[in-house]
Amino acid sequence: MSWMIYGANGYTGELIARMAAAMGDTPLLAGRSAAAIEKLATELGLDYRILDLNDEIDLEHALTSVDVVAYCAGPFSATAAPMVAACLAAGTDYVDLTGEIDVFEAIYACHDAARAARITLVPGVGFDVVPSDHLVATLVADFPDATEADIAVVSRGGFSAGTLKAALEGLVLGNTIRINGALATVPSCHASRTIPLSTGDTTVLSAPLGDVSSAYRAYGIGTITTFTEFGSPRSTKAGARVLGRAFAWSPVRSPG
């Protein structure tokens, strides 16, 4: 199988490229940043292509030479659509690392087109939803009649620049949850939960995470709210209200 890592010069793309090279694999490295892509490819002894997502012809032509593209150029809400379109046109399978609800929904909406093109479009193959979806699968096996789920993700490893940018964008636009199968918009950080961890209890605030889309599609749970920790583990409902008001303030929504 031949494959491409698009966004190989980004934080996660570079990690994947380095691991692939260490395992003896030879992905094609691609992206828009010529200097960074060329430097990484030279170091790892891999082929590379400089590709602009806005150049539909060049992008489609490049994809015809690979079986699958691992798309790592977030925030995906701003960049995934042209790559998905090119994969459909070229007949190339697609996977990405998104955790963005709108991107999940947009790619799921391409289901019929993907079947017609005889390709697979798989969003969210990274950390964002894979561990939490696995947990939901385990719980659904024990509670097959479950209709509601609260899903909390707490990271102690920090966030890449792309992940942080996508998260802030989601907060600015408001929080998305699922109620009885339908997506609904509510204020940012509109709810909180206290959850037990091995290090003690922590308070998490509602935030728009990809499980709102992926867990519903995979397991049919109609009502889903996702949560994460902001800053100190001592965050409270009062903090949620402050964050909600802050992100509703127009200078925060449109910085600079």
Short mmCIF file of C-alpha atoms in Angstrom, two decimals:
data_model
loop_
_atom_site.label_atom_id
_atom_site.label_comp_id
_atom_site.label_asym_id
_atom_site.label_seq_id
_atom_site.Cartn_x
_atom_site.Cartn_y
_atom_site.Cartn_z
CA MET A 1 0.00 0.00 0.00
CA SER A 2 1.22 3.48 -0.85
CA TRP A 3 0.17 6.38 1.33
CA MET A 4 0.58 10.09 1.84
CA ILE A 5 0.86 12.13 5.03
CA TYR A 6 -0.56 15.56 4.25
CA GLY A 7 0.46 18.13 6.84
CA ALA A 8 3.61 16.15 7.60
CA ASN A 9 5.33 19.27 8.91
CA GLY A 10 2.69 19.80 11.61
CA TYR A 11 3.03 18.52 15.16
CA THR A 12 1.12 15.24 14.75
CA GLY A 13 2.00 14.77 11.09
CA GLU A 14 5.69 14.85 11.92
CA LEU A 15 5.23 12.35 14.74
CA ILE A 16 3.48 9.97 12.32
CA ALA A 17 6.18 10.48 9.68
CA ARG A 18 8.97 9.76 12.13
CA MET A 19 7.26 6.65 13.48
CA ALA A 20 6.53 5.38 9.97
CA ALA A 21 10.17 5.85 8.95
CA ALA A 22 11.37 4.13 12.12
CA MET A 23 9.17 1.15 11.22
CA GLY A 24 10.65 0.99 7.73
CA ASP A 25 7.58 2.39 5.98
CA THR A 26 7.87 4.94 3.18
CA PRO A 27 4.93 7.37 3.13
CA LEU A 28 4.94 10.29 0.73
CA LEU A 29 5.24 13.49 2.78
CA ALA A 30 3.14 16.41 1.59
CA GLY A 31 2.03 19.87 2.63
CA ARG A 32 2.20 23.53 1.69
CA SER A 33 5.34 24.54 3.59
CA ALA A 34 8.12 23.73 1.11
CA ALA A 35 11.08 24.37 3.44
CA ALA A 36 9.69 22.34 6.35
CA ILE A 37 8.48 19.42 4.21
CA GLU A 38 11.75 19.19 2.27
CA LYS A 39 13.82 19.32 5.46
CA LEU A 40 11.84 16.54 7.15
CA ALA A 41 11.77 14.36 4.03
CA THR A 42 15.52 14.73 3.55
CA GLU A 43 16.19 13.82 7.17
CA LEU A 44 13.97 10.73 6.99
CA GLY A 45 14.95 9.70 3.47
CA LEU A 46 11.37 9.95 2.15
CA ASP A 47 9.84 11.33 -1.01
CA TYR A 48 7.78 14.51 -0.76
CA ARG A 49 5.38 16.74 -2.69
CA ILE A 50 4.52 20.38 -2.14
CA LEU A 51 0.76 20.65 -2.61
CA ASP A 52 -1.64 23.56 -2.26
CA LEU A 53 -5.16 22.54 -1.31
CA ASN A 54 -6.50 25.27 -3.58
CA ASP A 55 -4.87 23.70 -6.65
CA GLU A 56 -7.52 21.09 -7.42
CA ILE A 57 -5.83 19.65 -10.52
CA ASP A 58 -2.39 19.20 -8.92
CA LEU A 59 -3.90 17.80 -5.73
CA GLU A 60 -6.07 15.27 -7.55
CA HIS A 61 -3.15 14.22 -9.75
CA ALA A 62 -0.92 13.65 -6.72
CA LEU A 63 -3.57 11.55 -5.01
CA THR A 64 -3.89 9.17 -7.96
CA SER A 65 -0.43 7.83 -7.08
CA VAL A 66 -1.34 6.79 -3.51
CA ASP A 67 -3.90 4.40 -2.05
CA VAL A 68 -4.71 6.42 1.07
CA VAL A 69 -4.03 9.86 2.51
CA ALA A 70 -3.55 10.44 6.23
CA TYR A 71 -4.75 14.00 6.59
CA CYS A 72 -3.11 15.88 9.47
CA ALA A 73 -3.54 19.55 8.53
CA GLY A 74 -5.86 21.04 11.13
CA PRO A 75 -7.94 22.88 11.99
CA PHE A 76 -9.93 20.52 9.80
CA SER A 77 -12.99 22.75 9.65
CA ALA A 78 -10.96 25.13 7.49
CA THR A 79 -9.02 22.62 5.39
CA ALA A 80 -10.61 19.15 5.16
CA ALA A 81 -13.25 19.83 2.49
CA PRO A 82 -10.89 20.28 -0.50
CA MET A 83 -8.91 17.17 0.45
CA VAL A 84 -12.08 15.08 0.78
CA ALA A 85 -13.28 16.36 -2.60
CA ALA A 86 -9.93 15.49 -4.18
CA CYS A 87 -10.01 11.99 -2.69
CA LEU A 88 -13.49 11.44 -4.10
CA ALA A 89 -12.31 12.57 -7.52
CA ALA A 90 -9.06 10.55 -7.44
CA GLY A 91 -10.50 7.40 -5.87
CA THR A 92 -8.17 7.61 -2.88
CA ASP A 93 -9.10 6.49 0.64
CA TYR A 94 -9.01 9.15 3.36
CA VAL A 95 -8.41 9.19 7.11
CA ASP A 96 -7.94 12.21 9.37
CA LEU A 97 -7.38 13.20 12.98
CA THR A 98 -10.30 15.57 13.44
CA GLY A 99 -12.21 16.00 16.65
CA GLU A 100 -14.50 18.68 15.20
CA ILE A 101 -18.20 17.89 15.12
CA ASP A 102 -18.92 19.85 11.93
CA VAL A 103 -16.17 17.99 10.09
CA PHE A 104 -17.50 14.60 11.20
CA GLU A 105 -20.97 15.56 10.03
CA ALA A 106 -19.72 16.93 6.69
CA ILE A 107 -17.75 13.77 5.95
CA TYR A 108 -20.62 11.49 7.00
CA ALA A 109 -22.76 13.45 4.53
CA CYS A 110 -20.40 12.24 1.76
CA HIS A 111 -21.35 8.60 2.42
CA ASP A 112 -23.19 8.05 -0.87
CA ALA A 113 -20.50 9.82 -2.87
CA ALA A 114 -17.81 7.68 -1.21
CA ARG A 115 -19.72 4.49 -2.06
CA ALA A 116 -20.05 5.62 -5.65
CA ALA A 117 -16.31 6.36 -5.80
CA ARG A 118 -15.60 3.02 -4.04
CA ILE A 119 -13.46 4.67 -1.38
CA THR A 120 -13.53 4.94 2.40
CA LEU A 121 -13.69 8.24 4.27
CA VAL A 122 -12.80 7.79 7.95
CA PRO A 123 -12.66 10.93 10.12
CA GLY A 124 -11.28 10.96 13.64
CA VAL A 125 -8.77 8.09 13.75
CA GLY A 126 -6.62 9.80 16.40
CA PHE A 127 -6.84 10.43 20.13
CA ASP A 128 -9.79 12.78 19.92
CA VAL A 129 -12.48 10.09 19.76
CA VAL A 130 -10.83 6.65 19.52
CA PRO A 131 -10.24 6.04 23.29
CA SER A 132 -13.56 7.57 24.34
CA ASP A 133 -15.49 5.71 21.64
CA HIS A 134 -13.86 2.49 22.84
CA LEU A 135 -15.08 3.26 26.36
CA VAL A 136 -18.58 3.94 25.03
CA ALA A 137 -18.50 0.61 23.15
CA THR A 138 -17.64 -1.18 26.39
CA LEU A 139 -20.47 0.54 28.25
CA VAL A 140 -22.98 -0.10 25.48
CA ALA A 141 -22.12 -3.81 25.65
CA ASP A 142 -23.16 -3.73 29.33
CA PHE A 143 -26.07 -1.30 28.86
CA PRO A 144 -27.46 -1.97 25.36
CA ASP A 145 -30.59 0.08 26.00
CA ALA A 146 -28.68 3.25 26.93
CA THR A 147 -30.13 6.41 25.40
CA GLU A 148 -27.95 9.08 27.02
CA ALA A 149 -24.22 9.51 27.60
CA ASP A 150 -21.96 12.07 29.24
CA ILE A 151 -18.42 11.69 27.90
CA ALA A 152 -15.48 13.42 29.62
CA VAL A 153 -11.93 13.68 28.29
CA VAL A 154 -9.15 14.91 30.57
CA SER A 155 -5.69 15.38 29.04
CA ARG A 156 -2.54 15.69 31.10
CA GLY A 157 -0.30 15.90 28.02
CA GLY A 158 -1.25 19.33 26.73
CA PHE A 159 -2.48 20.20 23.24
CA SER A 160 -0.87 20.86 19.88
CA ALA A 161 -1.32 24.29 18.29
CA GLY A 162 -3.84 22.90 15.79
CA THR A 163 -5.90 21.17 18.46
CA LEU A 164 -5.93 24.27 20.63
CA LYS A 165 -6.97 26.47 17.70
CA ALA A 166 -9.83 24.11 16.85
CA ALA A 167 -10.95 23.98 20.49
CA LEU A 168 -10.98 27.76 20.81
CA GLU A 169 -12.91 28.04 17.56
CA GLY A 170 -15.50 25.61 18.92
CA LEU A 171 -15.87 27.62 22.12
CA VAL A 172 -16.27 30.87 20.23
CA LEU A 173 -19.07 29.37 18.13
CA GLY A 174 -20.85 27.93 21.17
CA ASN A 175 -21.24 24.41 22.46
CA THR A 176 -22.83 21.61 20.45
CA ILE A 177 -24.60 18.69 22.11
CA ARG A 178 -26.98 16.02 20.82
CA ILE A 179 -30.54 15.72 22.09
CA ASN A 180 -32.78 12.88 20.95
CA GLY A 181 -30.66 12.36 17.86
CA ALA A 182 -30.51 16.02 16.77
CA LEU A 183 -27.60 18.44 17.16
CA ALA A 184 -28.36 21.42 19.39
CA THR A 185 -26.39 24.58 20.18
CA VAL A 186 -26.10 25.66 23.80
CA PRO A 187 -23.89 28.27 25.52
CA SER A 188 -20.20 27.41 25.91
CA CYS A 189 -19.41 25.56 29.15
CA HIS A 190 -23.13 25.36 29.94
CA ALA A 191 -22.80 22.39 32.31
CA SER A 192 -20.27 20.75 34.60
CA ARG A 193 -19.65 17.32 36.09
CA THR A 194 -17.38 16.10 38.87
CA ILE A 195 -15.65 12.88 37.88
CA PRO A 196 -13.29 10.55 39.78
CA LEU A 197 -9.75 10.08 38.51
CA SER A 198 -6.90 8.03 39.92
CA THR A 199 -5.43 11.30 41.21
CA GLY A 200 -8.69 12.48 42.79
CA ASP A 201 -11.92 14.12 41.71
CA THR A 202 -11.87 16.81 39.04
CA THR A 203 -14.50 19.12 37.59
CA VAL A 204 -15.04 19.14 33.84
CA LEU A 205 -17.02 21.62 31.75
CA SER A 206 -19.11 20.95 28.69
CA ALA A 207 -17.27 21.48 25.41
CA PRO A 208 -17.93 20.50 21.78
CA LEU A 209 -15.98 17.26 21.21
CA GLY A 210 -16.21 14.89 18.26
CA ASP A 211 -17.91 12.13 20.24
CA VAL A 212 -21.16 14.08 19.90
CA SER A 213 -21.04 12.93 16.29
CA SER A 214 -19.00 9.72 16.29
CA ALA A 215 -20.58 8.00 19.31
CA TYR A 216 -24.05 8.71 17.96
CA ARG A 217 -23.22 7.27 14.54
CA ALA A 218 -21.49 4.21 15.98
CA TYR A 219 -23.86 3.29 18.81
CA GLY A 220 -27.11 5.16 18.23
CA ILE A 221 -27.08 6.97 21.58
CA GLY A 222 -29.44 9.86 21.00
CA THR A 223 -28.46 12.29 23.78
CA ILE A 224 -24.76 13.06 24.22
CA THR A 225 -22.91 15.81 26.07
CA THR A 226 -19.13 15.96 26.06
CA PHE A 227 -16.91 17.50 28.71
CA THR A 228 -13.28 18.40 29.26
CA GLU A 229 -11.13 20.12 31.86
CA PHE A 230 -10.16 23.78 31.45
CA GLY A 231 -7.11 24.92 33.36
CA SER A 232 -7.05 23.93 37.01
CA PRO A 233 -8.78 20.72 38.09
CA ARG A 234 -10.62 22.95 40.61
CA SER A 235 -12.75 24.53 37.86
CA THR A 236 -16.31 25.10 39.01
CA LYS A 237 -19.75 25.99 37.69
CA ALA A 238 -18.91 29.60 38.41
CA GLY A 239 -15.91 29.22 36.13
CA ALA A 240 -18.16 27.79 33.44
CA ARG A 241 -20.40 30.86 33.62
CA VAL A 242 -17.39 33.19 33.41
CA LEU A 243 -16.00 31.34 30.39
CA GLY A 244 -19.38 31.34 28.71
CA ARG A 245 -19.74 35.11 29.14
CA ALA A 246 -16.15 35.70 28.02
CA PHE A 247 -16.59 33.76 24.79
CA ALA A 248 -19.88 35.53 24.13
CA TRP A 249 -18.08 38.90 24.21
CA SER A 250 -17.51 40.15 20.63
CA PRO A 251 -13.83 41.19 21.08
CA VAL A 252 -13.07 37.60 22.14
CA ARG A 253 -15.02 36.14 19.22
CA SER A 254 -13.12 38.36 16.78
CA PRO A 255 -9.64 38.99 18.21
CA GLY A 256 -7.22 41.38 16.55
#
